[in-house]
Amino acid sequence: MSVTGQFPAETGATGEFVRQKYSIRGRITADGSSGFPAQAGRYHLYVSLACPWAHRAIIVRRLLGLEDVISMTVVDPVRDERGWAFRDGPGHTADGVCGFQFLSEAYLLTDPEYTGRYTVPCIWDRETQRLVTNNYPDTTIDFETQFGAFQKPDAPDLYPVALRDEIDEVNEVVYQDVNNGVYRTGFAASQEAYDAAVHTLFARLDGLEERLAGQRYLVGGQLTEADVRLFTTLARFDAVYVGHFKCNLRRLVDYPNLWGYARDLYQRPAFGETVDFEHIKRHYYMTHDRLNPSRIVPAGPRVDWMAPHGREGLGA
Ligand SMILES: N[C@@H](CCC(=O)N[C@@H](CS)C(=O)NCC(=O)O)C(=O)O
């Protein structure tokens, strides 16, 4: 079994990991002006519980109470050269919506000429029988800003107008250095590319550690989209990135503030109950053959995510 395209198609001239550009970029809008109006029961989210980009959408859907509005299917965490597949198993199921066996079917029905990767998360439209988007940064923003009429009454405002500029700024550096930084480190194909990526990653984590010393959340005094985006990488850090991706200057548990912050979020159902360490570990260790040819999944780490975090009193 091998993973298509990871090497060398996603490797640049000096061995650096280059992420593919997103290719399906429809938007769902409250007023329907984009051609995809926000409606209950119309859209279906395909996710992997292992994938940090998909995990954002799962958390936001839950935080906003959109579970009955946007349905969801979880893929088998282990991916082979055919791409993500739907099967019944622990924490994942066959595709009850379209009866797809592979996620590729959704992409090829949308565009028979599609040549990109078949990625999660992506959103299927029952009405037009096509994918609306696989562009994950838009997905959570659309749930937050376009599905207002369908959110639960006490849903948090994760993308408040007054904080958007700061959230966007934080998201950009967190994306470059942390969310994608762990992939740049893990998939580096030269020592030089690895060295550059790993030091950039940890310099940014050091900065975030300082930022979170006196404030509970990344931006403003409230939970926002920025916290969701950082969390999904932190949740995977010690379980897979430290070992499998060689992000090992420090572990998450070595950063008192970041570790407390991650536990503070984890201890809320939308975060903790959507983390599946079995899917996470099985996916990374069993899918990237080049990095782990034995496909052995490690037992640890043993970490207490429910330990008190003591961050309740921190302000903005
Ligand atoms: N769509 C985005 C991010 C989503 C993404 O990378 N998802 C991964 C899982 S974490 C995936 O579905 N990969 C499938 C593949 O590469 O074949 C991208 O292309 O960079």
Short mmCIF file of C-alpha atoms and ligand atoms in Angstrom, two decimals:
data_model
loop_
_atom_site.label_atom_id
_atom_site.label_comp_id
_atom_site.label_asym_id
_atom_site.label_seq_id
_atom_site.Cartn_x
_atom_site.Cartn_y
_atom_site.Cartn_z
CA MET A 1 0.00 0.00 0.00
CA SER A 2 1.30 3.42 -0.77
CA VAL A 3 0.13 6.97 -0.64
CA THR A 4 -0.19 8.59 -4.01
CA GLY A 5 1.60 11.80 -4.70
CA GLN A 6 3.09 12.47 -1.30
CA PHE A 7 6.60 12.21 -2.69
CA PRO A 8 7.83 13.64 -4.93
CA ALA A 9 4.79 15.50 -6.27
CA GLU A 10 4.53 17.51 -3.06
CA THR A 11 8.25 18.10 -2.68
CA GLY A 12 9.89 21.33 -3.81
CA ALA A 13 13.38 21.92 -5.21
CA THR A 14 15.14 21.87 -1.84
CA GLY A 15 13.12 19.04 -0.36
CA GLU A 16 10.46 21.19 1.23
CA PHE A 17 6.86 20.00 1.50
CA VAL A 18 4.53 21.92 -0.82
CA ARG A 19 0.81 21.66 -0.09
CA GLN A 20 -1.49 21.43 -3.10
CA LYS A 21 -3.74 24.36 -3.93
CA TYR A 22 -7.41 23.92 -3.17
CA SER A 23 -9.53 23.23 -6.15
CA ILE A 24 -13.24 23.21 -5.38
CA ARG A 25 -14.22 26.52 -3.91
CA GLY A 26 -17.98 27.04 -3.80
CA ARG A 27 -19.38 29.03 -0.90
CA ILE A 28 -22.59 28.49 1.03
CA THR A 29 -24.38 31.78 1.67
CA ALA A 30 -27.30 32.79 3.87
CA ASP A 31 -28.95 34.66 0.97
CA GLY A 32 -28.19 31.99 -1.61
CA SER A 33 -26.35 34.45 -3.87
CA SER A 34 -23.50 31.97 -4.39
CA GLY A 35 -25.86 29.33 -5.76
CA PHE A 36 -25.55 27.28 -2.55
CA PRO A 37 -28.06 28.68 -0.05
CA ALA A 38 -27.72 27.73 3.62
CA GLN A 39 -30.48 25.22 4.26
CA ALA A 40 -31.12 22.50 6.81
CA GLY A 41 -30.73 18.96 5.52
CA ARG A 42 -29.16 19.93 2.21
CA TYR A 43 -25.42 19.62 2.83
CA HIS A 44 -23.32 16.67 3.90
CA LEU A 45 -19.86 16.87 5.42
CA TYR A 46 -17.30 14.17 4.67
CA VAL A 47 -14.55 14.01 7.30
CA SER A 48 -11.77 11.95 8.76
CA LEU A 49 -11.48 12.05 12.55
CA ALA A 50 -7.72 11.85 12.04
CA CYS A 51 -7.43 14.93 9.87
CA PRO A 52 -6.73 18.24 11.63
CA TRP A 53 -8.37 20.27 8.84
CA ALA A 54 -11.53 18.19 8.97
CA HIS A 55 -11.51 18.23 12.76
CA ARG A 56 -12.02 21.99 12.70
CA ALA A 57 -15.30 21.54 10.87
CA ILE A 58 -16.42 18.79 13.27
CA ILE A 59 -15.73 21.00 16.30
CA VAL A 60 -17.44 24.07 14.85
CA ARG A 61 -20.49 22.07 13.71
CA ARG A 62 -20.83 20.78 17.28
CA LEU A 63 -20.15 24.13 19.00
CA LEU A 64 -22.84 25.78 16.88
CA GLY A 65 -25.37 22.95 17.29
CA LEU A 66 -25.51 22.20 13.56
CA GLU A 67 -25.46 18.40 13.87
CA ASP A 68 -29.08 18.06 12.69
CA VAL A 69 -28.63 20.70 9.99
CA ILE A 70 -25.46 19.42 8.30
CA SER A 71 -25.11 15.63 8.24
CA MET A 72 -21.69 13.97 8.38
CA THR A 73 -19.92 10.73 7.43
CA VAL A 74 -16.55 9.64 8.84
CA VAL A 75 -14.11 7.81 6.54
CA ASP A 76 -11.95 4.82 7.47
CA PRO A 77 -8.83 6.38 9.04
CA VAL A 78 -6.44 4.23 7.02
CA ARG A 79 -6.01 5.46 3.47
CA ASP A 80 -4.40 3.57 0.60
CA GLU A 81 -3.61 4.49 -2.99
CA ARG A 82 -7.33 4.63 -3.77
CA GLY A 83 -7.79 7.46 -1.30
CA TRP A 84 -10.27 7.73 1.58
CA ALA A 85 -12.81 4.90 1.77
CA PHE A 86 -16.16 4.36 3.48
CA ARG A 87 -16.47 1.16 5.52
CA ASP A 88 -18.18 0.12 8.71
CA GLY A 89 -15.70 0.00 11.58
CA PRO A 90 -14.97 1.53 14.97
CA GLY A 91 -15.89 5.21 14.72
CA HIS A 92 -16.55 5.12 10.97
CA THR A 93 -19.33 3.90 8.69
CA ALA A 94 -20.37 3.15 5.14
CA ASP A 95 -21.66 6.19 3.27
CA GLY A 96 -25.39 6.33 3.91
CA VAL A 97 -25.94 9.43 1.80
CA CYS A 98 -24.66 8.61 -1.67
CA GLY A 99 -23.55 5.03 -1.18
CA PHE A 100 -19.99 5.90 -2.20
CA GLN A 101 -17.30 3.35 -1.50
CA PHE A 102 -14.52 5.88 -2.01
CA LEU A 103 -14.44 9.64 -1.56
CA SER A 104 -12.99 9.89 -5.07
CA GLU A 105 -16.49 9.14 -6.39
CA ALA A 106 -17.77 12.44 -4.99
CA TYR A 107 -14.92 14.33 -6.65
CA LEU A 108 -15.33 12.63 -10.02
CA LEU A 109 -19.10 13.18 -10.08
CA THR A 110 -18.41 16.85 -9.40
CA ASP A 111 -15.78 17.08 -12.11
CA PRO A 112 -14.93 14.04 -14.27
CA GLU A 113 -11.66 15.78 -15.20
CA TYR A 114 -10.61 16.27 -11.57
CA THR A 115 -6.92 15.47 -11.12
CA GLY A 116 -6.25 16.83 -7.62
CA ARG A 117 -6.18 14.89 -4.39
CA TYR A 118 -9.37 13.56 -2.86
CA THR A 119 -9.22 15.41 0.42
CA VAL A 120 -11.32 15.80 3.54
CA PRO A 121 -13.07 17.85 4.67
CA CYS A 122 -15.43 18.38 1.77
CA ILE A 123 -19.09 19.27 1.54
CA TRP A 124 -21.57 17.47 -0.70
CA ASP A 125 -24.76 19.15 -1.93
CA ARG A 126 -27.71 16.74 -2.12
CA GLU A 127 -29.59 19.15 -4.39
CA THR A 128 -27.06 19.60 -7.20
CA GLN A 129 -25.36 16.23 -6.54
CA ARG A 130 -21.89 17.71 -6.42
CA LEU A 131 -19.24 18.89 -4.00
CA VAL A 132 -19.56 22.51 -2.96
CA THR A 133 -16.05 22.85 -1.55
CA ASN A 134 -12.98 21.10 -0.25
CA ASN A 135 -11.44 24.40 0.82
CA TYR A 136 -11.31 23.86 4.57
CA PRO A 137 -10.63 27.47 5.66
CA ASP A 138 -13.97 28.54 4.15
CA THR A 139 -15.94 25.68 5.65
CA THR A 140 -15.86 26.76 9.28
CA ILE A 141 -16.25 30.44 8.40
CA ASP A 142 -19.41 29.62 6.39
CA PHE A 143 -20.82 27.54 9.26
CA GLU A 144 -20.18 30.49 11.58
CA THR A 145 -21.36 33.37 9.42
CA GLN A 146 -23.94 31.92 6.99
CA PHE A 147 -25.82 29.38 9.10
CA GLY A 148 -26.89 31.84 11.82
CA ALA A 149 -30.57 30.99 11.30
CA PHE A 150 -29.88 27.32 12.06
CA GLN A 151 -27.44 27.59 14.97
CA LYS A 152 -28.56 26.70 18.48
CA PRO A 153 -29.84 29.69 20.48
CA ASP A 154 -26.79 30.01 22.74
CA ALA A 155 -24.22 29.29 20.02
CA PRO A 156 -20.94 31.16 20.52
CA ASP A 157 -19.90 33.79 17.98
CA LEU A 158 -16.63 32.25 16.83
CA TYR A 159 -15.90 34.93 14.22
CA PRO A 160 -17.06 38.22 15.77
CA VAL A 161 -16.87 41.19 13.41
CA ALA A 162 -14.80 43.29 15.84
CA LEU A 163 -12.13 40.58 16.16
CA ARG A 164 -11.94 39.37 12.56
CA ASP A 165 -8.77 41.21 11.57
CA GLU A 166 -6.89 39.89 14.58
CA ILE A 167 -8.29 36.38 14.17
CA ASP A 168 -7.23 36.38 10.49
CA GLU A 169 -3.74 37.57 11.42
CA VAL A 170 -3.27 34.92 14.08
CA ASN A 171 -4.74 32.24 11.81
CA GLU A 172 -2.25 33.09 9.08
CA VAL A 173 0.88 32.63 11.21
CA VAL A 174 -0.56 29.63 13.03
CA TYR A 175 -1.34 28.06 9.65
CA GLN A 176 2.09 28.73 8.17
CA ASP A 177 4.21 27.75 11.15
CA VAL A 178 2.09 25.34 13.18
CA ASN A 179 -0.88 23.73 11.34
CA ASN A 180 1.09 23.31 8.15
CA GLY A 181 4.44 23.58 9.97
CA VAL A 182 4.13 20.08 11.38
CA TYR A 183 3.55 18.73 7.84
CA ARG A 184 6.47 20.77 6.50
CA THR A 185 8.61 19.22 9.22
CA GLY A 186 7.33 15.66 8.80
CA PHE A 187 7.32 15.55 5.01
CA ALA A 188 10.62 17.42 4.55
CA ALA A 189 12.68 15.41 2.10
CA SER A 190 16.07 16.96 2.94
CA GLN A 191 17.91 17.76 6.18
CA GLU A 192 17.95 21.41 5.21
CA ALA A 193 14.18 21.55 4.70
CA TYR A 194 13.58 19.68 7.95
CA ASP A 195 15.88 21.96 9.96
CA ALA A 196 14.19 25.08 8.64
CA ALA A 197 10.70 23.76 9.29
CA VAL A 198 11.29 22.35 12.76
CA HIS A 199 12.91 25.54 14.09
CA THR A 200 10.18 27.73 12.61
CA LEU A 201 7.55 25.52 14.21
CA PHE A 202 9.08 25.63 17.68
CA ALA A 203 9.85 29.35 17.52
CA ARG A 204 6.16 29.91 16.86
CA LEU A 205 5.11 27.54 19.66
CA ASP A 206 7.45 29.44 22.02
CA GLY A 207 5.70 32.68 21.00
CA LEU A 208 2.25 31.18 21.53
CA GLU A 209 3.35 29.88 24.92
CA GLU A 210 4.15 33.46 25.92
CA ARG A 211 0.95 34.85 24.43
CA LEU A 212 -1.14 32.38 26.41
CA ALA A 213 0.61 33.10 29.72
CA GLY A 214 -1.79 35.90 30.64
CA GLN A 215 -4.82 35.24 28.47
CA ARG A 216 -7.18 32.30 28.29
CA TYR A 217 -7.81 32.44 24.53
CA LEU A 218 -5.74 33.42 21.51
CA VAL A 219 -7.79 36.47 20.53
CA GLY A 220 -9.95 38.72 22.71
CA GLY A 221 -11.48 37.31 25.86
CA GLN A 222 -13.51 34.63 24.15
CA LEU A 223 -13.32 31.37 22.28
CA THR A 224 -12.92 32.00 18.54
CA GLU A 225 -12.13 30.33 15.24
CA ALA A 226 -8.44 30.92 16.04
CA ASP A 227 -8.62 28.59 19.05
CA VAL A 228 -10.32 25.87 17.04
CA ARG A 229 -7.56 26.02 14.42
CA LEU A 230 -4.71 25.83 16.89
CA PHE A 231 -6.39 23.13 18.97
CA THR A 232 -6.59 20.51 16.23
CA THR A 233 -2.81 20.60 15.78
CA LEU A 234 -2.11 20.62 19.52
CA ALA A 235 -4.42 17.62 20.04
CA ARG A 236 -2.30 15.59 17.61
CA PHE A 237 1.06 16.91 18.73
CA ASP A 238 2.30 14.39 21.27
CA ALA A 239 0.33 11.49 19.78
CA VAL A 240 1.74 11.74 16.26
CA TYR A 241 3.73 14.86 15.40
CA VAL A 242 6.48 14.41 18.02
CA GLY A 243 7.34 10.90 16.82
CA HIS A 244 6.00 10.34 13.32
CA PHE A 245 6.78 13.87 12.05
CA LYS A 246 9.98 14.37 14.12
CA CYS A 247 8.61 17.55 15.76
CA ASN A 248 10.56 16.67 18.85
CA LEU A 249 12.38 19.69 20.25
CA ARG A 250 9.69 19.65 22.92
CA ARG A 251 6.38 17.93 23.54
CA LEU A 252 3.10 19.76 24.12
CA VAL A 253 3.20 18.64 27.76
CA ASP A 254 6.51 20.52 28.15
CA TYR A 255 4.77 23.86 27.53
CA PRO A 256 2.82 24.75 30.70
CA ASN A 257 0.59 27.39 29.09
CA LEU A 258 -0.04 25.68 25.77
CA TRP A 259 -0.71 22.38 27.51
CA GLY A 260 -3.08 24.01 30.00
CA TYR A 261 -4.80 25.85 27.13
CA ALA A 262 -5.18 22.62 25.13
CA ARG A 263 -6.69 20.84 28.18
CA ASP A 264 -9.02 23.79 28.84
CA LEU A 265 -10.44 23.32 25.33
CA TYR A 266 -10.34 19.51 25.41
CA GLN A 267 -12.49 19.47 28.54
CA ARG A 268 -15.41 20.97 26.57
CA PRO A 269 -17.51 18.32 24.78
CA ALA A 270 -17.22 19.87 21.31
CA PHE A 271 -13.45 19.52 21.55
CA GLY A 272 -12.70 16.49 23.74
CA GLU A 273 -15.53 14.28 22.51
CA THR A 274 -14.49 14.84 18.90
CA VAL A 275 -10.86 13.83 19.46
CA ASP A 276 -10.31 10.19 18.51
CA PHE A 277 -6.74 9.19 19.29
CA GLU A 278 -7.24 5.73 17.75
CA HIS A 279 -8.21 7.21 14.38
CA ILE A 280 -5.45 9.79 14.67
CA LYS A 281 -2.69 7.29 15.40
CA ARG A 282 -3.92 4.62 13.00
CA HIS A 283 -4.18 7.16 10.20
CA TYR A 284 -0.77 8.73 10.49
CA TYR A 285 1.25 5.63 11.36
CA MET A 286 -0.50 3.31 8.89
CA THR A 287 -0.96 5.66 5.93
CA HIS A 288 2.43 7.30 5.41
CA ASP A 289 4.54 4.28 4.43
CA ARG A 290 7.57 6.35 3.60
CA LEU A 291 7.72 7.61 7.17
CA ASN A 292 6.68 4.39 8.92
CA PRO A 293 7.18 1.37 6.65
CA SER A 294 6.39 -1.13 9.43
CA ARG A 295 2.98 0.49 9.93
CA ILE A 296 3.29 -0.29 13.63
CA VAL A 297 1.14 2.04 15.71
CA PRO A 298 2.80 3.09 18.97
CA ALA A 299 1.04 2.49 22.29
CA GLY A 300 1.61 5.87 23.92
CA PRO A 301 1.78 8.50 24.97
CA ARG A 302 -0.09 8.20 28.26
CA VAL A 303 -1.28 11.72 28.93
CA ASP A 304 -3.99 13.01 31.26
CA TRP A 305 -6.09 15.39 29.18
CA MET A 306 -8.62 15.72 31.99
CA ALA A 307 -6.14 17.04 34.59
CA PRO A 308 -7.23 20.43 35.99
CA HIS A 309 -5.90 23.30 33.87
CA GLY A 310 -6.39 26.23 36.27
CA ARG A 311 -6.99 28.75 33.45
CA GLU A 312 -10.55 29.78 34.38
CA GLY A 313 -9.43 33.06 35.91
CA LEU A 314 -7.34 34.30 32.98
CA GLY A 315 -8.74 37.32 31.13
CA ALA A 316 -8.36 38.80 27.68
N1 LIG B 1 -7.65 20.24 1.17
C1 LIG B 1 -6.49 20.68 1.84
C2 LIG B 1 -6.28 20.13 3.24
C3 LIG B 1 -6.98 18.89 3.61
C4 LIG B 1 -6.06 17.74 3.65
O1 LIG B 1 -4.86 17.83 3.38
N2 LIG B 1 -6.62 16.63 4.03
C5 LIG B 1 -5.87 15.40 4.07
C6 LIG B 1 -6.07 14.67 5.35
S1 LIG B 1 -5.34 15.47 6.74
C7 LIG B 1 -6.38 14.52 2.98
O2 LIG B 1 -7.58 14.37 2.82
N3 LIG B 1 -5.49 13.93 2.19
C8 LIG B 1 -5.87 13.02 1.17
C9 LIG B 1 -4.74 12.82 0.19
O3 LIG B 1 -3.76 13.58 0.26
O4 LIG B 1 -4.85 11.90 -0.63
C10 LIG B 1 -5.26 20.53 1.01
O5 LIG B 1 -5.37 20.02 -0.07
O6 LIG B 1 -4.20 20.97 1.44
#
